[in-house]
Short mmCIF file of C-alpha atoms in Angstrom, two decimals:
data_model
loop_
_atom_site.label_atom_id
_atom_site.label_comp_id
_atom_site.label_asym_id
_atom_site.label_seq_id
_atom_site.Cartn_x
_atom_site.Cartn_y
_atom_site.Cartn_z
CA UNK A 1 37.72 -24.70 7.73
CA UNK A 2 35.43 -22.34 9.67
CA UNK A 3 37.44 -19.67 11.24
CA UNK A 4 35.75 -17.80 14.33
CA UNK A 5 34.93 -14.09 14.01
CA UNK A 6 37.32 -11.79 15.09
CA UNK A 7 35.42 -8.85 16.05
CA UNK A 8 33.61 -8.74 18.87
CA UNK A 9 29.68 -9.50 18.90
CA UNK A 10 29.24 -5.60 20.49
CA UNK A 11 31.66 -3.91 18.02
CA UNK A 12 29.79 -5.91 15.31
CA UNK A 13 26.48 -4.52 16.79
CA UNK A 14 27.89 -1.29 17.17
CA UNK A 15 28.09 -1.30 13.25
CA UNK A 16 24.30 -2.48 12.84
CA UNK A 17 23.47 -0.04 14.97
CA UNK A 18 24.93 2.44 12.90
CA UNK A 19 22.88 1.20 9.72
CA UNK A 20 19.59 1.19 11.52
CA UNK A 21 20.08 4.95 12.41
CA UNK A 22 20.79 5.60 9.08
CA UNK A 23 17.00 5.40 8.44
CA UNK A 24 16.17 8.64 10.10
CA UNK A 25 19.29 10.25 8.59
CA UNK A 26 18.09 9.31 5.31
CA UNK A 27 14.35 10.92 6.03
CA UNK A 28 15.60 13.90 7.30
CA UNK A 29 18.62 14.55 4.95
CA UNK A 30 16.41 13.74 1.88
CA UNK A 31 13.39 15.72 2.71
CA UNK A 32 15.76 18.56 3.54
CA UNK A 33 17.93 18.63 0.57
CA UNK A 34 15.51 17.52 -1.84
CA UNK A 35 12.37 19.04 -0.44
CA UNK A 36 13.59 22.45 0.67
CA UNK A 37 17.00 23.13 -0.61
CA UNK A 38 16.33 21.61 -4.00
CA UNK A 39 13.00 22.74 -4.25
CA UNK A 40 11.10 20.14 -5.56
CA UNK A 41 7.53 19.84 -3.31
CA UNK A 42 5.38 21.21 -4.86
CA UNK A 43 7.46 19.53 -8.22
CA UNK A 44 7.29 21.08 -11.40
CA UNK A 45 4.05 19.98 -13.28
CA UNK A 46 3.97 17.42 -15.54
CA UNK A 47 1.56 19.84 -17.81
CA UNK A 48 4.14 22.58 -18.13
CA UNK A 49 5.27 23.26 -21.46
CA UNK A 50 8.96 23.32 -22.39
CA UNK A 51 9.51 26.56 -21.70
CA UNK A 52 8.06 26.31 -18.25
CA UNK A 53 10.27 23.83 -17.87
CA UNK A 54 13.46 25.27 -18.66
CA UNK A 55 12.40 29.00 -16.87
CA UNK A 56 12.22 26.42 -13.34
CA UNK A 57 15.88 25.00 -14.34
CA UNK A 58 17.51 28.05 -15.49
CA UNK A 59 16.01 30.13 -12.60
CA UNK A 60 16.71 27.64 -9.95
CA UNK A 61 19.78 26.02 -11.44
CA UNK A 62 22.27 26.52 -8.43
CA UNK A 63 19.94 25.53 -5.54
CA UNK A 64 18.51 22.22 -7.76
CA UNK A 65 22.20 21.26 -8.10
CA UNK A 66 23.52 21.76 -4.70
CA UNK A 67 19.92 20.11 -3.14
CA UNK A 68 20.54 16.96 -5.62
CA UNK A 69 24.05 16.94 -4.80
CA UNK A 70 23.04 16.90 -1.32
CA UNK A 71 20.01 14.25 -1.60
CA UNK A 72 22.53 11.88 -3.86
CA UNK A 73 25.11 12.26 -0.63
CA UNK A 74 21.75 10.72 1.51
CA UNK A 75 21.19 8.00 -0.75
CA UNK A 76 23.38 5.15 0.03
CA UNK A 77 21.82 5.52 3.50
CA UNK A 78 18.70 4.11 1.74
CA UNK A 79 20.77 0.74 1.17
CA UNK A 80 22.05 0.94 4.67
CA UNK A 81 18.48 0.64 6.23
CA UNK A 82 17.89 -2.09 3.77
CA UNK A 83 20.78 -4.43 4.93
CA UNK A 84 20.35 -4.08 8.67
CA UNK A 85 16.37 -4.87 7.42
CA UNK A 86 17.74 -7.86 5.99
CA UNK A 87 19.99 -9.04 8.35
CA UNK A 88 17.18 -8.69 11.47
CA UNK A 89 15.02 -10.52 8.81
CA UNK A 90 17.57 -13.07 8.66
CA UNK A 91 17.40 -13.93 12.20
CA UNK A 92 13.61 -14.68 12.29
CA UNK A 93 13.74 -16.62 8.85
CA UNK A 94 17.20 -18.17 9.24
CA UNK A 95 20.77 -16.83 7.67
CA UNK A 96 20.35 -16.46 3.41
CA UNK A 97 16.81 -16.74 3.87
CA UNK A 98 14.86 -15.76 0.59
CA UNK A 99 12.92 -12.68 2.28
CA UNK A 100 15.54 -10.85 3.47
CA UNK A 101 17.50 -11.16 0.35
CA UNK A 102 14.72 -9.78 -1.56
CA UNK A 103 14.61 -7.12 1.18
CA UNK A 104 18.17 -6.34 -0.01
CA UNK A 105 18.03 -6.32 -3.74
CA UNK A 106 14.54 -4.59 -3.11
CA UNK A 107 16.71 -1.92 -1.35
CA UNK A 108 19.75 -1.48 -3.79
CA UNK A 109 16.87 -1.15 -7.00
CA UNK A 110 14.78 1.39 -5.36
CA UNK A 111 18.17 3.39 -4.22
CA UNK A 112 19.28 2.66 -8.22
CA UNK A 113 16.33 4.30 -9.28
CA UNK A 114 16.15 6.82 -6.90
CA UNK A 115 19.60 7.80 -7.86
CA UNK A 116 19.25 7.81 -11.58
CA UNK A 117 16.30 10.23 -11.46
CA UNK A 118 17.90 12.61 -9.11
CA UNK A 119 21.04 12.81 -11.74
CA UNK A 120 18.47 13.36 -14.76
CA UNK A 121 17.24 16.16 -12.71
CA UNK A 122 21.23 17.00 -11.66
CA UNK A 123 21.72 17.18 -15.72
CA UNK A 124 19.11 19.36 -16.18
CA UNK A 125 19.64 21.99 -14.18
CA UNK A 126 23.58 21.52 -15.35
CA UNK A 127 23.92 24.55 -17.77
CA UNK A 128 20.18 25.03 -19.06
CA UNK A 129 20.69 28.18 -20.54
CA UNK A 130 22.60 25.89 -23.18
CA UNK A 131 20.29 23.56 -24.39
CA UNK A 132 17.47 23.69 -25.82
CA UNK A 133 13.71 22.99 -24.15
CA UNK A 134 12.94 20.30 -25.50
CA UNK A 135 16.45 19.09 -24.10
CA UNK A 136 15.91 20.40 -20.77
CA UNK A 137 12.20 18.75 -21.13
CA UNK A 138 13.40 15.43 -21.97
CA UNK A 139 15.99 15.05 -19.16
CA UNK A 140 12.99 16.39 -16.40
CA UNK A 141 10.44 13.51 -18.07
CA UNK A 142 13.14 11.14 -17.75
CA UNK A 143 13.90 11.82 -14.37
CA UNK A 144 10.20 11.59 -13.37
CA UNK A 145 9.74 8.59 -15.28
CA UNK A 146 12.90 6.74 -14.05
CA UNK A 147 11.20 7.79 -10.36
CA UNK A 148 7.94 6.64 -10.76
CA UNK A 149 7.81 3.65 -12.97
CA UNK A 150 9.97 1.15 -11.66
CA UNK A 151 7.91 1.03 -8.29
CA UNK A 152 8.32 -2.41 -8.07
CA UNK A 153 11.49 -2.43 -6.25
CA UNK A 154 10.22 -0.59 -3.14
CA UNK A 155 6.71 -2.61 -3.52
CA UNK A 156 8.66 -5.92 -3.13
CA UNK A 157 10.31 -4.60 0.22
CA UNK A 158 7.17 -3.69 1.62
CA UNK A 159 5.57 -7.27 0.84
CA UNK A 160 8.78 -9.29 1.96
CA UNK A 161 8.91 -6.94 4.98
CA UNK A 162 5.50 -7.19 5.94
CA UNK A 163 4.84 -11.41 5.44
CA UNK A 164 8.28 -12.40 7.16
CA UNK A 165 7.37 -10.35 10.52
CA UNK A 166 3.78 -11.28 10.36
CA UNK A 167 5.31 -14.79 10.43
CA UNK A 168 7.36 -13.86 13.34
CA UNK A 169 6.50 -16.90 15.84
CA UNK A 170 8.19 -14.68 19.08
CA UNK A 171 6.55 -14.51 22.30
CA UNK A 172 6.81 -10.74 21.58
CA UNK A 173 7.34 -10.26 17.79
CA UNK A 174 10.37 -8.02 16.85
CA UNK A 175 8.16 -6.14 14.74
CA UNK A 176 4.42 -5.11 15.83
CA UNK A 177 1.75 -6.68 13.10
CA UNK A 178 0.58 -2.93 12.47
CA UNK A 179 3.61 -2.27 10.54
CA UNK A 180 3.74 -5.27 8.46
CA UNK A 181 0.00 -4.30 7.60
CA UNK A 182 1.19 -0.88 6.63
CA UNK A 183 3.81 -1.92 4.64
CA UNK A 184 1.18 -4.00 2.64
CA UNK A 185 -0.92 -1.13 2.26
CA UNK A 186 1.88 1.11 1.44
CA UNK A 187 3.62 -1.37 -1.23
CA UNK A 188 -0.17 -1.29 -2.87
CA UNK A 189 -0.03 1.98 -3.21
CA UNK A 190 3.04 2.20 -4.85
CA UNK A 191 1.06 0.68 -7.45
CA UNK A 192 -0.73 3.85 -8.99
CA UNK A 193 2.76 5.37 -9.93
CA UNK A 194 2.56 3.68 -13.01
CA UNK A 195 0.10 6.09 -13.98
CA UNK A 196 1.98 8.89 -14.74
CA UNK A 197 3.00 7.93 -18.53
CA UNK A 198 -0.57 8.07 -19.23
CA UNK A 199 -1.56 11.64 -17.55
CA UNK A 200 -0.45 15.05 -17.41
CA UNK A 201 -2.97 16.49 -15.24
CA UNK A 202 -4.93 15.53 -12.34
CA UNK A 203 -4.40 12.68 -9.70
CA UNK A 204 -2.33 10.40 -11.32
CA UNK A 205 0.00 12.72 -12.98
CA UNK A 206 3.18 13.10 -11.23
CA UNK A 207 2.35 16.03 -9.27
CA UNK A 208 -1.04 14.68 -8.58
CA UNK A 209 -3.08 14.08 -5.29
CA UNK A 210 -2.41 10.63 -5.49
CA UNK A 211 0.65 9.55 -7.57
CA UNK A 212 2.55 12.73 -5.82
CA UNK A 213 0.96 13.81 -2.45
CA UNK A 214 0.11 10.51 -0.85
CA UNK A 215 2.63 8.00 -2.49
CA UNK A 216 5.96 10.55 -1.73
CA UNK A 217 4.26 11.03 1.91
CA UNK A 218 3.82 7.21 2.40
CA UNK A 219 7.50 6.81 1.48
CA UNK A 220 8.74 9.04 3.97
CA UNK A 221 6.42 8.31 6.81
CA UNK A 222 6.92 4.38 6.14
CA UNK A 223 10.98 5.39 7.32
CA UNK A 224 9.19 6.11 10.85
CA UNK A 225 8.16 2.64 12.05
CA UNK A 226 10.54 0.88 9.80
CA UNK A 227 13.57 2.62 11.86
CA UNK A 228 12.28 2.66 14.89
CA UNK A 229 11.51 -1.39 14.96
CA UNK A 230 14.80 -2.02 13.44
CA UNK A 231 17.13 0.44 16.17
CA UNK A 232 14.83 -1.53 18.91
CA UNK A 233 14.94 -5.20 17.03
CA UNK A 234 19.03 -4.71 16.93
CA UNK A 235 18.99 -4.15 20.88
CA UNK A 236 17.06 -6.90 21.09
CA UNK A 237 19.17 -9.21 18.71
CA UNK A 238 22.16 -8.23 20.60
CA UNK A 239 20.86 -8.66 24.23
CA UNK A 240 19.55 -12.23 22.76
CA UNK A 241 23.07 -13.17 21.28
CA UNK A 242 25.00 -11.65 23.99
CA UNK A 243 22.81 -12.77 27.04
CA UNK B 1 -35.74 -7.41 34.28
CA UNK B 2 -32.83 -6.87 36.30
CA UNK B 3 -30.82 -3.42 36.09
CA UNK B 4 -27.69 -5.51 34.96
CA UNK B 5 -29.71 -7.20 32.16
CA UNK B 6 -31.39 -3.95 30.99
CA UNK B 7 -28.11 -2.31 30.75
CA UNK B 8 -26.27 -4.97 28.44
CA UNK B 9 -29.25 -4.74 26.37
CA UNK B 10 -28.82 -1.16 25.80
CA UNK B 11 -25.32 -2.68 24.75
CA UNK B 12 -24.19 -0.14 27.16
CA UNK B 13 -21.40 -2.50 27.76
CA UNK B 14 -19.19 -0.48 30.02
CA UNK B 15 -21.58 0.06 32.76
CA UNK B 16 -23.00 -3.56 32.13
CA UNK B 17 -19.13 -4.50 32.98
CA UNK B 18 -19.01 -2.13 35.67
CA UNK B 19 -21.92 -3.45 37.11
CA UNK B 20 -20.43 -6.90 37.15
CA UNK B 21 -21.94 -8.54 34.31
CA UNK B 22 -19.76 -11.66 33.53
CA UNK B 23 -21.52 -12.57 30.29
CA UNK B 24 -20.08 -9.49 28.67
CA UNK B 25 -16.46 -9.76 27.51
CA UNK B 26 -14.18 -7.04 26.96
CA UNK B 27 -14.78 -5.48 23.46
CA UNK B 28 -11.80 -5.69 21.31
CA UNK B 29 -11.27 -5.55 17.52
CA UNK B 30 -11.85 -8.43 15.35
CA UNK B 31 -8.86 -9.92 14.06
CA UNK B 32 -5.48 -8.95 13.78
CA UNK B 33 -5.56 -5.30 15.30
CA UNK B 34 -2.73 -4.35 12.56
CA UNK B 35 -5.19 -5.26 9.80
CA UNK B 36 -7.10 -2.13 10.67
CA UNK B 37 -4.36 0.00 9.84
CA UNK B 38 -4.07 -1.96 6.10
CA UNK B 39 -8.31 -1.09 6.26
CA UNK B 40 -6.99 2.50 7.05
CA UNK B 41 -4.67 3.14 4.42
CA UNK B 42 -6.51 1.42 2.02
CA UNK B 43 -9.89 3.55 2.76
CA UNK B 44 -7.57 6.58 2.54
CA UNK B 45 -6.55 5.69 -0.88
CA UNK B 46 -9.80 4.57 -2.64
CA UNK B 47 -11.40 7.51 -0.48
CA UNK B 48 -9.00 10.01 -2.45
CA UNK B 49 -9.89 8.17 -5.95
CA UNK B 50 -13.65 8.33 -5.50
CA UNK B 51 -13.30 12.22 -4.73
CA UNK B 52 -10.95 12.79 -7.41
CA UNK B 53 -13.54 10.82 -9.53
CA UNK B 54 -16.63 13.01 -8.24
CA UNK B 55 -14.09 16.41 -8.69
CA UNK B 56 -13.26 15.27 -12.51
CA UNK B 57 -16.86 14.49 -13.27
CA UNK B 58 -17.95 17.88 -12.12
CA UNK B 59 -15.77 19.53 -15.02
CA UNK B 60 -17.38 16.78 -17.67
CA UNK B 61 -20.94 16.21 -16.55
CA UNK B 62 -21.80 15.46 -19.93
CA UNK B 63 -18.86 12.92 -21.29
CA UNK B 64 -19.39 11.14 -18.12
CA UNK B 65 -23.25 10.57 -18.04
CA UNK B 66 -22.59 9.35 -21.69
CA UNK B 67 -19.60 7.27 -21.26
CA UNK B 68 -21.08 5.59 -18.10
CA UNK B 69 -24.08 4.61 -20.66
CA UNK B 70 -21.52 2.28 -22.01
CA UNK B 71 -21.23 0.07 -18.75
CA UNK B 72 -23.03 -2.91 -17.98
CA UNK B 73 -24.90 -2.41 -15.15
CA UNK B 74 -26.57 -5.94 -14.97
CA UNK B 75 -22.95 -7.16 -15.00
CA UNK B 76 -21.74 -4.57 -12.06
CA UNK B 77 -25.50 -5.55 -9.88
CA UNK B 78 -24.66 -9.53 -10.40
CA UNK B 79 -20.87 -8.88 -8.88
CA UNK B 80 -22.34 -6.82 -5.70
CA UNK B 81 -24.76 -10.07 -5.32
CA UNK B 82 -21.67 -12.26 -5.44
CA UNK B 83 -19.31 -10.42 -3.37
CA UNK B 84 -22.08 -9.99 -0.64
CA UNK B 85 -22.51 -13.79 -0.62
CA UNK B 86 -19.10 -14.22 -0.48
CA UNK B 87 -18.39 -11.95 2.67
CA UNK B 88 -21.62 -13.36 3.92
CA UNK B 89 -20.27 -17.37 3.37
CA UNK B 90 -17.20 -15.97 5.41
CA UNK B 91 -19.40 -14.46 8.26
CA UNK B 92 -20.95 -18.11 8.12
CA UNK B 93 -17.38 -19.64 8.07
CA UNK B 94 -16.71 -17.91 11.10
CA UNK B 95 -19.62 -19.03 13.16
CA UNK B 96 -18.98 -22.52 12.71
CA UNK B 97 -15.60 -22.22 13.65
CA UNK B 98 -16.46 -20.71 16.70
CA UNK B 99 -19.30 -23.45 17.15
CA UNK B 100 -16.49 -25.81 16.43
CA UNK B 101 -18.45 -27.37 13.45
CA UNK B 102 -15.40 -28.69 11.76
CA UNK B 103 -17.16 -30.01 8.93
CA UNK B 104 -18.53 -26.69 7.68
CA UNK B 105 -15.54 -24.47 8.07
CA UNK B 106 -13.64 -25.33 4.88
CA UNK B 107 -17.12 -25.74 3.12
CA UNK B 108 -18.04 -22.18 3.72
CA UNK B 109 -14.95 -20.87 2.88
CA UNK B 110 -14.33 -22.88 -0.18
CA UNK B 111 -17.55 -21.33 -1.16
CA UNK B 112 -16.66 -17.77 -0.48
CA UNK B 113 -13.61 -18.33 -2.53
CA UNK B 114 -15.74 -19.61 -5.51
CA UNK B 115 -17.39 -16.54 -4.90
CA UNK B 116 -14.19 -14.41 -5.34
CA UNK B 117 -13.35 -16.25 -8.23
CA UNK B 118 -17.00 -15.76 -9.77
CA UNK B 119 -16.15 -12.23 -9.20
CA UNK B 120 -12.85 -12.46 -11.28
CA UNK B 121 -14.47 -14.13 -13.96
CA UNK B 122 -17.20 -11.59 -14.65
CA UNK B 123 -15.02 -8.73 -14.00
CA UNK B 124 -12.65 -10.49 -16.96
CA UNK B 125 -15.01 -10.96 -19.45
CA UNK B 126 -16.88 -6.99 -18.71
CA UNK B 127 -13.20 -6.24 -20.24
CA UNK B 128 -12.88 -8.08 -22.46
CA UNK B 129 -16.14 -6.72 -24.06
CA UNK B 130 -15.24 -3.42 -23.38
CA UNK B 131 -11.61 -3.62 -25.21
CA UNK B 132 -13.74 -5.61 -27.98
CA UNK B 133 -15.84 -2.40 -28.36
CA UNK B 134 -12.62 -0.10 -28.71
CA UNK B 135 -13.00 0.84 -25.37
CA UNK B 136 -10.11 1.66 -23.50
CA UNK B 137 -8.14 3.45 -20.26
CA UNK B 138 -7.00 6.26 -22.82
CA UNK B 139 -10.57 6.19 -24.70
CA UNK B 140 -11.49 9.13 -22.50
CA UNK B 141 -10.97 10.40 -18.39
CA UNK B 142 -14.58 8.45 -17.73
CA UNK B 143 -12.96 5.29 -19.24
CA UNK B 144 -9.32 6.06 -17.48
CA UNK B 145 -11.04 6.33 -13.76
CA UNK B 146 -13.55 3.44 -14.88
CA UNK B 147 -10.82 0.89 -15.65
CA UNK B 148 -8.27 2.16 -12.98
CA UNK B 149 -10.46 1.90 -9.86
CA UNK B 150 -11.99 -1.09 -10.89
CA UNK B 151 -8.44 -2.87 -11.57
CA UNK B 152 -7.47 -1.64 -7.86
CA UNK B 153 -10.14 -3.26 -6.90
CA UNK B 154 -9.96 -6.42 -9.26
CA UNK B 155 -6.56 -6.96 -7.75
CA UNK B 156 -7.66 -6.66 -4.15
CA UNK B 157 -10.49 -9.50 -5.35
CA UNK B 158 -7.69 -11.47 -6.35
CA UNK B 159 -5.44 -11.57 -3.23
CA UNK B 160 -8.68 -12.09 -1.43
CA UNK B 161 -9.74 -15.37 -3.32
CA UNK B 162 -6.27 -16.49 -2.79
CA UNK B 163 -6.23 -16.15 1.18
CA UNK B 164 -9.73 -17.57 1.24
CA UNK B 165 -8.54 -20.72 -0.93
CA UNK B 166 -5.34 -20.87 1.58
CA UNK B 167 -7.69 -20.84 4.76
CA UNK B 168 -10.21 -23.32 3.16
CA UNK B 169 -7.19 -25.67 2.72
CA UNK B 170 -5.91 -25.00 6.34
CA UNK B 171 -9.44 -25.50 7.86
CA UNK B 172 -9.70 -28.86 6.11
CA UNK B 173 -6.71 -30.00 7.91
CA UNK B 174 -8.03 -28.52 11.49
CA UNK B 175 -6.24 -25.51 12.37
CA UNK B 176 -9.23 -23.60 13.09
CA UNK B 177 -11.06 -23.94 16.24
CA UNK B 178 -13.03 -21.80 18.89
CA UNK B 179 -9.46 -20.83 20.22
CA UNK B 180 -7.79 -19.94 17.20
CA UNK B 181 -10.38 -18.02 15.09
CA UNK B 182 -7.68 -14.86 14.59
CA UNK B 183 -7.00 -15.84 10.66
CA UNK B 184 -10.45 -16.14 9.61
CA UNK B 185 -11.44 -13.01 11.45
CA UNK B 186 -8.53 -10.99 9.85
CA UNK B 187 -9.37 -12.42 6.13
CA UNK B 188 -12.95 -11.40 6.95
CA UNK B 189 -12.46 -8.13 7.95
CA UNK B 190 -9.87 -7.37 4.76
CA UNK B 191 -12.94 -9.08 2.78
CA UNK B 192 -15.86 -7.46 4.08
CA UNK B 193 -13.47 -4.00 3.50
CA UNK B 194 -13.11 -5.08 -0.27
CA UNK B 195 -16.84 -5.45 -0.27
CA UNK B 196 -17.64 -2.35 0.95
CA UNK B 197 -15.65 -0.61 -1.40
CA UNK B 198 -17.07 -2.26 -4.02
CA UNK B 199 -20.64 -1.23 -2.85
CA UNK B 200 -19.76 2.59 -2.93
CA UNK B 201 -17.74 1.73 -6.37
CA UNK B 202 -20.57 0.05 -8.12
CA UNK B 203 -23.09 3.06 -7.12
CA UNK B 204 -20.74 5.88 -7.59
CA UNK B 205 -19.34 4.91 -11.42
CA UNK B 206 -22.05 2.30 -12.93
CA UNK B 207 -24.92 4.46 -11.41
CA UNK B 208 -24.77 8.05 -10.21
CA UNK B 209 -25.12 10.24 -13.37
CA UNK B 210 -24.82 13.41 -12.03
CA UNK B 211 -27.47 14.88 -13.92
#
């Protein structure tokens, strides 16, 4: 027997809104802690020698640890945003729709890979003075491989999101079509991340013009329209359902 | 010739509208306006790829010129013509839709999709020849760019071919008519972009030797 939910709709949607606001918090929190505090922008270069990499982690050991621990604190916000996005998608395709589920699983996958990459660098910054340069290099390399190579999680999210909201038949769709097309473009752009194992210098290295500067800026820029339209969509769904 | 007519002939659409020419509809972007955002981001990506290629080549002019000679200009040129024909067929399909020539919409779209498939086949053939000659992405920097840039473009063509086939199927069921051209226009914008990218890519990678 199905019992009706005991939570009032307004309380329910309050949690939806919290999840939607996790988007901007993720963006600001990650940028400050990862880029500014940990100092990963510009990133340590792929063509550095083991000694140069070790020196980077030795010189910045404390700030990297503080920055990465803070970044890790913000990572679940990515999942929050994916959860609310997938639920909003459920309002378009029906509960248990495939695309919303893909959005959610893509989000969990992306969160997990980013968290593992951060943990690799965190380990490299943890007592680097007791390790050989090769060990520090291994951890640093591993972090970048984990960060960039499993891009498919985020690509799946972009394509599921774009496809579904383009098909939204509402008079005024929950998400405008340009955001959907932007998602396709960004999802396709992530494919370039597959190139970092093949280059140590140039545009396709992990510090390169395309695979770092373009891919990472688009990753962060993507949060602005997504969060904005999710916050608005939750408001609209609440009005539709509570009316 | 009236002033009104002259203005519209000069394409001064805005003034012609102000002068009250009823034949001039307000200008709008063809297709779903959102697709232009995709086009913009994609062009930025390819722009950066082309720029990286040119910068890299300026350091290794000799290597790039020598490696370039291993490419099949004939196959590349054939593909250019195939893709241009395909773009033209999409334009014809759009005209057919606006004229409500129902029989011709799926025909043109199918032919356009077949051209896309032809491009894919020729490109695969070209890749196989390279692999058989022992040339791969890891051979040198030139081939890294060659394989990567053409492969990204290749994926665009595969996606476009699938989209055109779907549109052809829908056109056969009579989905498109003068009041519903948006789908074909949007696909057309994408397909012309894929075409445009190849038209820039082909001379840059196959022809320009920088010597």
